[in-house]
């Protein structure tokens, strides 16, 4: 009996000690060990530049942040100066003045047209967000067409703004995974090769159901330089087949298949191996056009691999007025809350874009909220706020506009509300990506933000001082006088 009693007390002591140890370690262990949300995006390839930059710089000691407490003032541009801002309030409309002026010329003077390049990650996959952003602009300012569409796309099957199909025998190189492509990447970050001569690669497009994308306007193929002069494209439009020869003599070449809008087309490439193919463009050349350049797994850093000479050729054709950078999803959760490395790298990306597309303005869209389970409750991930602060800093340093999507959707805890409390839900159960309903909401928030800036610009433009020549006694000498514009 004594033995059994002793054994009982020893066992109880061990159990009690284990319980106490568990309680102690529970307080010091991370509250989140494994994410319990399932990522609904398949086939995600994280870009190689992100991994390399992270490995090199993520452990760097963060610099003292002097921007947070500084009053931000702007130098006048063409006589217009937006009000000073604090870091917390920063929107940077001052740096979007050239874009706003183009809107003004289009809306008031009925002159020109506008083109926007929207670069993003899986948030804009399948033309999500962008298709509604595009529709809002085209409804207000005119324009028809879905814009630039790649030859192949991982989201082709899920896109509703255009029905996009392609053969599986295209050779594809992406700036997410390839540093030195066989030929320079196109404006979409890809280059495609029809290198299968036994089974000719093909691609087909059919217009979507949207009001402004119900036809394929002026279908035009873009391709690069090659010594191959035997390449042909058989283009099937309705019952007609057009056979056109590729002439890859310039860094960027384009081939128009119809001046009239068409409902669908199929392009079959013959003997076109080694010719870099970039994609098709569909627009009517009027109003506003928005190209969606989305890539799953993209951090934004691969844009630094763009070839400036080729991009300037694209710019001559498209004349971009605004570039939107919408990233962040793939930068979160790498074991550090220090995003100084990302801030510096993306500031360089913006400067590179301004070299590639001279005169363009840039708008940085922050990361959205993302929820992770802490203590059995879905809350804003601890990395979100540090990341959006870094995105705001690189926007400010690179003289770009900034849209705080995190705050616009409700700030702390908003993603959980969009998933669990909104009816219908506006985001997926991965607590990261928006669904169609949420994407429409985000597009509206972004469009409204730009329209607020545009309205303020028009107000400031009316008050802009105008220099006129005031006659003097000396008929040769003219003295400038500042007058208010009515």
PDB file of C-alpha atoms in Angstrom, residues 208-444:
ATOM      1  CA  UNK A 208     -16.832  40.283 -72.251  1.00  0.00           C
ATOM      2  CA  UNK A 209     -20.306  41.271 -71.108  1.00  0.00           C
ATOM      3  CA  UNK A 210     -19.448  44.675 -69.675  1.00  0.00           C
ATOM      4  CA  UNK A 211     -20.914  47.849 -71.134  1.00  0.00           C
ATOM      5  CA  UNK A 212     -17.521  49.105 -72.305  1.00  0.00           C
ATOM      6  CA  UNK A 213     -15.930  45.726 -73.072  1.00  0.00           C
ATOM      7  CA  UNK A 214     -18.683  44.178 -75.211  1.00  0.00           C
ATOM      8  CA  UNK A 215     -16.428  44.318 -78.289  1.00  0.00           C
ATOM      9  CA  UNK A 216     -12.742  43.841 -79.066  1.00  0.00           C
ATOM     10  CA  UNK A 217     -11.714  47.269 -80.331  1.00  0.00           C
ATOM     11  CA  UNK A 218      -8.900  47.600 -82.895  1.00  0.00           C
ATOM     12  CA  UNK A 219      -7.258  44.227 -82.082  1.00  0.00           C
ATOM     13  CA  UNK A 220      -3.525  44.786 -82.316  1.00  0.00           C
ATOM     14  CA  UNK A 221      -0.675  42.321 -81.746  1.00  0.00           C
ATOM     15  CA  UNK A 222       2.548  43.527 -80.090  1.00  0.00           C
ATOM     16  CA  UNK A 223       5.804  41.663 -80.659  1.00  0.00           C
ATOM     17  CA  UNK A 224       9.554  42.226 -80.476  1.00  0.00           C
ATOM     18  CA  UNK A 225      12.724  41.997 -82.507  1.00  0.00           C
ATOM     19  CA  UNK A 226      14.087  38.824 -84.133  1.00  0.00           C
ATOM     20  CA  UNK A 227      16.079  37.657 -87.141  1.00  0.00           C
ATOM     21  CA  UNK A 228      13.238  35.309 -88.064  1.00  0.00           C
ATOM     22  CA  UNK A 229      11.418  36.802 -91.053  1.00  0.00           C
ATOM     23  CA  UNK A 230       9.269  33.756 -91.862  1.00  0.00           C
ATOM     24  CA  UNK A 231       6.777  34.062 -89.044  1.00  0.00           C
ATOM     25  CA  UNK A 232       3.080  34.304 -89.871  1.00  0.00           C
ATOM     26  CA  UNK A 233      -0.168  34.731 -87.985  1.00  0.00           C
ATOM     27  CA  UNK A 234      -3.432  33.223 -89.153  1.00  0.00           C
ATOM     28  CA  UNK A 235      -6.111  35.378 -87.580  1.00  0.00           C
ATOM     29  CA  UNK A 236      -9.662  34.016 -87.608  1.00  0.00           C
ATOM     30  CA  UNK A 237     -12.373  36.654 -87.217  1.00  0.00           C
ATOM     31  CA  UNK A 238     -15.867  35.292 -87.714  1.00  0.00           C
ATOM     32  CA  UNK A 239     -15.834  33.306 -90.951  1.00  0.00           C
ATOM     33  CA  UNK A 240     -12.789  35.118 -92.312  1.00  0.00           C
ATOM     34  CA  UNK A 241      -9.139  34.089 -91.958  1.00  0.00           C
ATOM     35  CA  UNK A 242      -6.457  36.714 -92.370  1.00  0.00           C
ATOM     36  CA  UNK A 243      -2.870  35.614 -92.994  1.00  0.00           C
ATOM     37  CA  UNK A 244      -0.348  38.246 -91.979  1.00  0.00           C
ATOM     38  CA  UNK A 245       3.434  38.198 -91.984  1.00  0.00           C
ATOM     39  CA  UNK A 246       5.370  39.174 -88.874  1.00  0.00           C
ATOM     40  CA  UNK A 247       8.069  41.769 -89.490  1.00  0.00           C
ATOM     41  CA  UNK A 248      10.192  41.739 -86.312  1.00  0.00           C
ATOM     42  CA  UNK A 249      12.664  44.441 -87.331  1.00  0.00           C
ATOM     43  CA  UNK A 250      12.175  46.918 -84.483  1.00  0.00           C
ATOM     44  CA  UNK A 251      12.468  46.581 -80.737  1.00  0.00           C
ATOM     45  CA  UNK A 252       8.665  46.817 -80.620  1.00  0.00           C
ATOM     46  CA  UNK A 253       6.386  46.020 -83.545  1.00  0.00           C
ATOM     47  CA  UNK A 254       2.614  45.988 -83.784  1.00  0.00           C
ATOM     48  CA  UNK A 255       0.171  44.436 -86.197  1.00  0.00           C
ATOM     49  CA  UNK A 256      -3.451  45.567 -86.443  1.00  0.00           C
ATOM     50  CA  UNK A 257      -6.016  42.971 -87.521  1.00  0.00           C
ATOM     51  CA  UNK A 258      -9.121  45.140 -87.799  1.00  0.00           C
ATOM     52  CA  UNK A 259      -9.966  48.812 -87.599  1.00  0.00           C
ATOM     53  CA  UNK A 260     -13.524  47.867 -86.767  1.00  0.00           C
ATOM     54  CA  UNK A 261     -14.522  46.294 -83.444  1.00  0.00           C
ATOM     55  CA  UNK A 262     -14.952  42.512 -83.506  1.00  0.00           C
ATOM     56  CA  UNK A 263     -16.683  40.109 -81.172  1.00  0.00           C
ATOM     57  CA  UNK A 264     -13.923  37.494 -81.091  1.00  0.00           C
ATOM     58  CA  UNK A 265     -10.715  36.397 -82.748  1.00  0.00           C
ATOM     59  CA  UNK A 266      -8.285  33.499 -82.781  1.00  0.00           C
ATOM     60  CA  UNK A 267      -4.602  33.906 -83.714  1.00  0.00           C
ATOM     61  CA  UNK A 268      -2.544  30.896 -84.805  1.00  0.00           C
ATOM     62  CA  UNK A 269       1.224  31.392 -85.012  1.00  0.00           C
ATOM     63  CA  UNK A 270       3.172  29.627 -87.744  1.00  0.00           C
ATOM     64  CA  UNK A 271       6.983  29.461 -88.068  1.00  0.00           C
ATOM     65  CA  UNK A 272       7.200  32.206 -85.462  1.00  0.00           C
ATOM     66  CA  UNK A 273       9.816  30.570 -83.229  1.00  0.00           C
ATOM     67  CA  UNK A 274      12.368  32.958 -81.617  1.00  0.00           C
ATOM     68  CA  UNK A 275      10.076  35.968 -82.167  1.00  0.00           C
ATOM     69  CA  UNK A 276       9.179  37.534 -78.792  1.00  0.00           C
ATOM     70  CA  UNK A 277       5.412  37.890 -78.529  1.00  0.00           C
ATOM     71  CA  UNK A 278       3.942  40.203 -75.879  1.00  0.00           C
ATOM     72  CA  UNK A 279       0.169  40.301 -76.242  1.00  0.00           C
ATOM     73  CA  UNK A 280      -2.879  41.920 -77.819  1.00  0.00           C
ATOM     74  CA  UNK A 281      -4.360  45.331 -77.166  1.00  0.00           C
ATOM     75  CA  UNK A 282      -8.052  46.166 -77.470  1.00  0.00           C
ATOM     76  CA  UNK A 283      -9.166  49.818 -77.209  1.00  0.00           C
ATOM     77  CA  UNK A 284     -10.972  52.428 -79.271  1.00  0.00           C
ATOM     78  CA  UNK A 285      -8.347  55.145 -78.714  1.00  0.00           C
ATOM     79  CA  UNK A 286     -10.760  57.489 -76.956  1.00  0.00           C
ATOM     80  CA  UNK A 287     -11.452  58.371 -73.336  1.00  0.00           C
ATOM     81  CA  UNK A 288      -9.750  56.287 -70.638  1.00  0.00           C
ATOM     82  CA  UNK A 289      -8.069  52.893 -70.925  1.00  0.00           C
ATOM     83  CA  UNK A 290      -6.754  50.778 -68.075  1.00  0.00           C
ATOM     84  CA  UNK A 291      -4.363  47.847 -68.544  1.00  0.00           C
ATOM     85  CA  UNK A 292      -4.320  45.167 -65.850  1.00  0.00           C
ATOM     86  CA  UNK A 293      -0.815  43.765 -65.298  1.00  0.00           C
ATOM     87  CA  UNK A 294      -1.449  41.355 -62.430  1.00  0.00           C
ATOM     88  CA  UNK A 295       0.855  38.532 -61.340  1.00  0.00           C
ATOM     89  CA  UNK A 296       0.220  36.144 -58.496  1.00  0.00           C
ATOM     90  CA  UNK A 297       3.068  36.146 -55.995  1.00  0.00           C
ATOM     91  CA  UNK A 298       4.421  39.519 -57.133  1.00  0.00           C
ATOM     92  CA  UNK A 299       5.965  41.887 -54.578  1.00  0.00           C
ATOM     93  CA  UNK A 300       6.509  44.686 -57.096  1.00  0.00           C
ATOM     94  CA  UNK A 301      10.281  44.314 -57.035  1.00  0.00           C
ATOM     95  CA  UNK A 302      10.531  42.494 -60.423  1.00  0.00           C
ATOM     96  CA  UNK A 303       9.484  45.719 -62.166  1.00  0.00           C
ATOM     97  CA  UNK A 304      13.095  46.796 -61.618  1.00  0.00           C
ATOM     98  CA  UNK A 305      14.086  44.318 -64.375  1.00  0.00           C
ATOM     99  CA  UNK A 306      12.200  46.228 -67.086  1.00  0.00           C
ATOM    100  CA  UNK A 307      14.362  47.185 -70.031  1.00  0.00           C
ATOM    101  CA  UNK A 308      14.087  51.011 -70.211  1.00  0.00           C
ATOM    102  CA  UNK A 309      14.639  51.181 -73.980  1.00  0.00           C
ATOM    103  CA  UNK A 310      11.829  48.723 -74.717  1.00  0.00           C
ATOM    104  CA  UNK A 311       9.506  50.304 -72.154  1.00  0.00           C
ATOM    105  CA  UNK A 312      10.037  53.688 -73.767  1.00  0.00           C
ATOM    106  CA  UNK A 313       8.896  52.134 -77.049  1.00  0.00           C
ATOM    107  CA  UNK A 314       5.731  50.883 -75.339  1.00  0.00           C
ATOM    108  CA  UNK A 315       5.327  54.378 -73.890  1.00  0.00           C
ATOM    109  CA  UNK A 316       5.514  55.926 -77.352  1.00  0.00           C
ATOM    110  CA  UNK A 317       2.565  53.782 -78.375  1.00  0.00           C
ATOM    111  CA  UNK A 318       0.464  53.882 -75.186  1.00  0.00           C
ATOM    112  CA  UNK A 319       1.534  57.196 -73.599  1.00  0.00           C
ATOM    113  CA  UNK A 320       0.791  56.197 -70.012  1.00  0.00           C
ATOM    114  CA  UNK A 321      -0.453  58.976 -67.745  1.00  0.00           C
ATOM    115  CA  UNK A 322      -0.717  57.067 -64.479  1.00  0.00           C
ATOM    116  CA  UNK A 323       0.878  53.912 -63.091  1.00  0.00           C
ATOM    117  CA  UNK A 324      -0.842  52.252 -60.132  1.00  0.00           C
ATOM    118  CA  UNK A 325       1.283  50.003 -57.893  1.00  0.00           C
ATOM    119  CA  UNK A 326      -0.978  47.737 -55.824  1.00  0.00           C
ATOM    120  CA  UNK A 327       1.164  45.302 -53.821  1.00  0.00           C
ATOM    121  CA  UNK A 328       1.639  43.988 -50.313  1.00  0.00           C
ATOM    122  CA  UNK A 329      -0.095  40.615 -50.058  1.00  0.00           C
ATOM    123  CA  UNK A 330       3.102  38.715 -50.808  1.00  0.00           C
ATOM    124  CA  UNK A 331       5.340  40.858 -48.626  1.00  0.00           C
ATOM    125  CA  UNK A 332       3.592  40.147 -45.320  1.00  0.00           C
ATOM    126  CA  UNK A 333       4.640  37.486 -42.822  1.00  0.00           C
ATOM    127  CA  UNK A 334       8.326  36.846 -43.406  1.00  0.00           C
ATOM    128  CA  UNK A 335       9.331  36.798 -39.759  1.00  0.00           C
ATOM    129  CA  UNK A 336      10.155  40.483 -39.399  1.00  0.00           C
ATOM    130  CA  UNK A 337       8.170  43.658 -38.857  1.00  0.00           C
ATOM    131  CA  UNK A 338      11.002  45.748 -40.292  1.00  0.00           C
ATOM    132  CA  UNK A 339      10.090  46.752 -43.842  1.00  0.00           C
ATOM    133  CA  UNK A 340      12.874  49.261 -44.316  1.00  0.00           C
ATOM    134  CA  UNK A 341      14.342  46.970 -47.008  1.00  0.00           C
ATOM    135  CA  UNK A 342      11.061  46.974 -48.937  1.00  0.00           C
ATOM    136  CA  UNK A 343      10.658  50.732 -48.648  1.00  0.00           C
ATOM    137  CA  UNK A 344      14.101  51.373 -50.132  1.00  0.00           C
ATOM    138  CA  UNK A 345      13.699  48.780 -52.886  1.00  0.00           C
ATOM    139  CA  UNK A 346      10.296  50.020 -53.999  1.00  0.00           C
ATOM    140  CA  UNK A 347      11.475  53.645 -54.038  1.00  0.00           C
ATOM    141  CA  UNK A 348      14.071  52.473 -56.573  1.00  0.00           C
ATOM    142  CA  UNK A 349      11.340  50.674 -58.518  1.00  0.00           C
ATOM    143  CA  UNK A 350       9.340  53.914 -58.819  1.00  0.00           C
ATOM    144  CA  UNK A 351      12.384  55.827 -60.017  1.00  0.00           C
ATOM    145  CA  UNK A 352      13.031  53.072 -62.550  1.00  0.00           C
ATOM    146  CA  UNK A 353       9.449  53.346 -63.793  1.00  0.00           C
ATOM    147  CA  UNK A 354       9.874  57.080 -64.284  1.00  0.00           C
ATOM    148  CA  UNK A 355      12.890  56.330 -66.466  1.00  0.00           C
ATOM    149  CA  UNK A 356      10.968  53.696 -68.422  1.00  0.00           C
ATOM    150  CA  UNK A 357       7.885  55.896 -68.862  1.00  0.00           C
ATOM    151  CA  UNK A 358       9.062  59.536 -68.895  1.00  0.00           C
ATOM    152  CA  UNK A 359       6.559  62.003 -67.494  1.00  0.00           C
ATOM    153  CA  UNK A 360       4.296  59.377 -65.918  1.00  0.00           C
ATOM    154  CA  UNK A 361       2.750  59.876 -62.481  1.00  0.00           C
ATOM    155  CA  UNK A 362       2.630  57.059 -59.922  1.00  0.00           C
ATOM    156  CA  UNK A 363       0.009  56.104 -57.350  1.00  0.00           C
ATOM    157  CA  UNK A 364       0.872  53.634 -54.570  1.00  0.00           C
ATOM    158  CA  UNK A 365      -2.042  51.598 -53.207  1.00  0.00           C
ATOM    159  CA  UNK A 366      -1.295  50.206 -49.764  1.00  0.00           C
ATOM    160  CA  UNK A 367      -1.801  46.662 -48.590  1.00  0.00           C
ATOM    161  CA  UNK A 368      -5.335  45.812 -47.552  1.00  0.00           C
ATOM    162  CA  UNK A 369      -6.099  44.515 -44.095  1.00  0.00           C
ATOM    163  CA  UNK A 370      -5.336  40.861 -43.505  1.00  0.00           C
ATOM    164  CA  UNK A 371      -6.685  38.853 -40.584  1.00  0.00           C
ATOM    165  CA  UNK A 372      -4.862  36.113 -38.671  1.00  0.00           C
ATOM    166  CA  UNK A 373      -6.046  34.069 -35.697  1.00  0.00           C
ATOM    167  CA  UNK A 374      -4.748  35.276 -32.342  1.00  0.00           C
ATOM    168  CA  UNK A 375      -6.136  33.706 -29.153  1.00  0.00           C
ATOM    169  CA  UNK A 376      -8.930  32.046 -31.148  1.00  0.00           C
ATOM    170  CA  UNK A 377     -10.028  35.362 -32.677  1.00  0.00           C
ATOM    171  CA  UNK A 378      -9.424  36.730 -36.180  1.00  0.00           C
ATOM    172  CA  UNK A 379      -7.572  40.037 -35.852  1.00  0.00           C
ATOM    173  CA  UNK A 380      -5.462  42.323 -38.042  1.00  0.00           C
ATOM    174  CA  UNK A 381      -2.122  40.662 -38.711  1.00  0.00           C
ATOM    175  CA  UNK A 382       0.700  42.317 -36.788  1.00  0.00           C
ATOM    176  CA  UNK A 383       2.666  42.895 -40.007  1.00  0.00           C
ATOM    177  CA  UNK A 384      -0.013  44.945 -41.792  1.00  0.00           C
ATOM    178  CA  UNK A 385       0.505  48.343 -40.150  1.00  0.00           C
ATOM    179  CA  UNK A 386       4.336  48.286 -40.384  1.00  0.00           C
ATOM    180  CA  UNK A 387       4.041  47.395 -44.065  1.00  0.00           C
ATOM    181  CA  UNK A 388       1.553  50.134 -44.966  1.00  0.00           C
ATOM    182  CA  UNK A 389       3.751  52.658 -43.123  1.00  0.00           C
ATOM    183  CA  UNK A 390       6.701  51.555 -45.267  1.00  0.00           C
ATOM    184  CA  UNK A 391       4.548  51.847 -48.398  1.00  0.00           C
ATOM    185  CA  UNK A 392       3.548  55.372 -47.417  1.00  0.00           C
ATOM    186  CA  UNK A 393       7.187  56.317 -46.860  1.00  0.00           C
ATOM    187  CA  UNK A 394       8.337  55.034 -50.229  1.00  0.00           C
ATOM    188  CA  UNK A 395       5.432  56.841 -51.906  1.00  0.00           C
ATOM    189  CA  UNK A 396       6.436  60.080 -50.202  1.00  0.00           C
ATOM    190  CA  UNK A 397      10.160  59.700 -50.892  1.00  0.00           C
ATOM    191  CA  UNK A 398       9.557  58.858 -54.571  1.00  0.00           C
ATOM    192  CA  UNK A 399       7.042  61.734 -55.000  1.00  0.00           C
ATOM    193  CA  UNK A 400       4.077  59.471 -55.680  1.00  0.00           C
ATOM    194  CA  UNK A 401       0.437  59.636 -54.729  1.00  0.00           C
ATOM    195  CA  UNK A 402      -0.732  57.298 -51.969  1.00  0.00           C
ATOM    196  CA  UNK A 403      -4.038  55.557 -51.263  1.00  0.00           C
ATOM    197  CA  UNK A 404      -4.380  53.931 -47.844  1.00  0.00           C
ATOM    198  CA  UNK A 405      -6.600  50.965 -48.677  1.00  0.00           C
ATOM    199  CA  UNK A 406      -6.250  49.613 -45.130  1.00  0.00           C
ATOM    200  CA  UNK A 407      -7.844  52.748 -43.663  1.00  0.00           C
ATOM    201  CA  UNK A 408     -10.380  53.094 -46.491  1.00  0.00           C
ATOM    202  CA  UNK A 409     -11.795  49.625 -45.833  1.00  0.00           C
ATOM    203  CA  UNK A 410     -12.147  50.365 -42.110  1.00  0.00           C
ATOM    204  CA  UNK A 411      -8.699  49.979 -40.554  1.00  0.00           C
ATOM    205  CA  UNK A 412      -8.017  47.616 -37.663  1.00  0.00           C
ATOM    206  CA  UNK A 413     -10.167  44.479 -37.821  1.00  0.00           C
ATOM    207  CA  UNK A 414     -11.856  45.422 -41.102  1.00  0.00           C
ATOM    208  CA  UNK A 415     -10.970  42.252 -43.023  1.00  0.00           C
ATOM    209  CA  UNK A 416     -12.633  40.058 -40.386  1.00  0.00           C
ATOM    210  CA  UNK A 417     -15.747  42.230 -40.658  1.00  0.00           C
ATOM    211  CA  UNK A 418     -15.735  42.041 -44.465  1.00  0.00           C
ATOM    212  CA  UNK A 419     -15.617  38.226 -44.211  1.00  0.00           C
ATOM    213  CA  UNK A 420     -17.800  37.464 -41.190  1.00  0.00           C
ATOM    214  CA  UNK A 421     -20.167  40.402 -40.716  1.00  0.00           C
ATOM    215  CA  UNK A 422     -20.972  41.779 -44.156  1.00  0.00           C
ATOM    216  CA  UNK A 423     -23.983  40.192 -45.868  1.00  0.00           C
ATOM    217  CA  UNK A 424     -23.153  39.178 -48.489  1.00  0.00           C
ATOM    218  CA  UNK A 425     -19.506  38.698 -47.529  1.00  0.00           C
ATOM    219  CA  UNK A 426     -16.992  40.897 -49.357  1.00  0.00           C
ATOM    220  CA  UNK A 427     -13.862  38.765 -48.901  1.00  0.00           C
ATOM    221  CA  UNK A 428     -12.864  35.108 -48.930  1.00  0.00           C
ATOM    222  CA  UNK A 429     -12.372  32.819 -45.964  1.00  0.00           C
ATOM    223  CA  UNK A 430      -8.601  33.139 -46.324  1.00  0.00           C
ATOM    224  CA  UNK A 431      -9.102  36.613 -44.742  1.00  0.00           C
ATOM    225  CA  UNK A 432      -6.767  38.025 -47.393  1.00  0.00           C
ATOM    226  CA  UNK A 433      -8.429  38.240 -50.800  1.00  0.00           C
ATOM    227  CA  UNK A 434     -11.573  40.072 -51.832  1.00  0.00           C
ATOM    228  CA  UNK A 435     -14.399  38.352 -53.666  1.00  0.00           C
ATOM    229  CA  UNK A 436     -16.272  39.993 -56.569  1.00  0.00           C
ATOM    230  CA  UNK A 437     -18.447  42.022 -54.232  1.00  0.00           C
ATOM    231  CA  UNK A 438     -15.486  43.253 -52.223  1.00  0.00           C
ATOM    232  CA  UNK A 439     -13.481  43.980 -55.371  1.00  0.00           C
ATOM    233  CA  UNK A 440     -16.261  46.250 -56.611  1.00  0.00           C
ATOM    234  CA  UNK A 441     -16.198  48.048 -53.268  1.00  0.00           C
ATOM    235  CA  UNK A 442     -12.413  48.513 -53.361  1.00  0.00           C
ATOM    236  CA  UNK A 443     -12.542  49.797 -56.949  1.00  0.00           C
ATOM    237  CA  UNK A 444     -15.156  52.329 -55.897  1.00  0.00           C
TER     238      UNK A 444
END
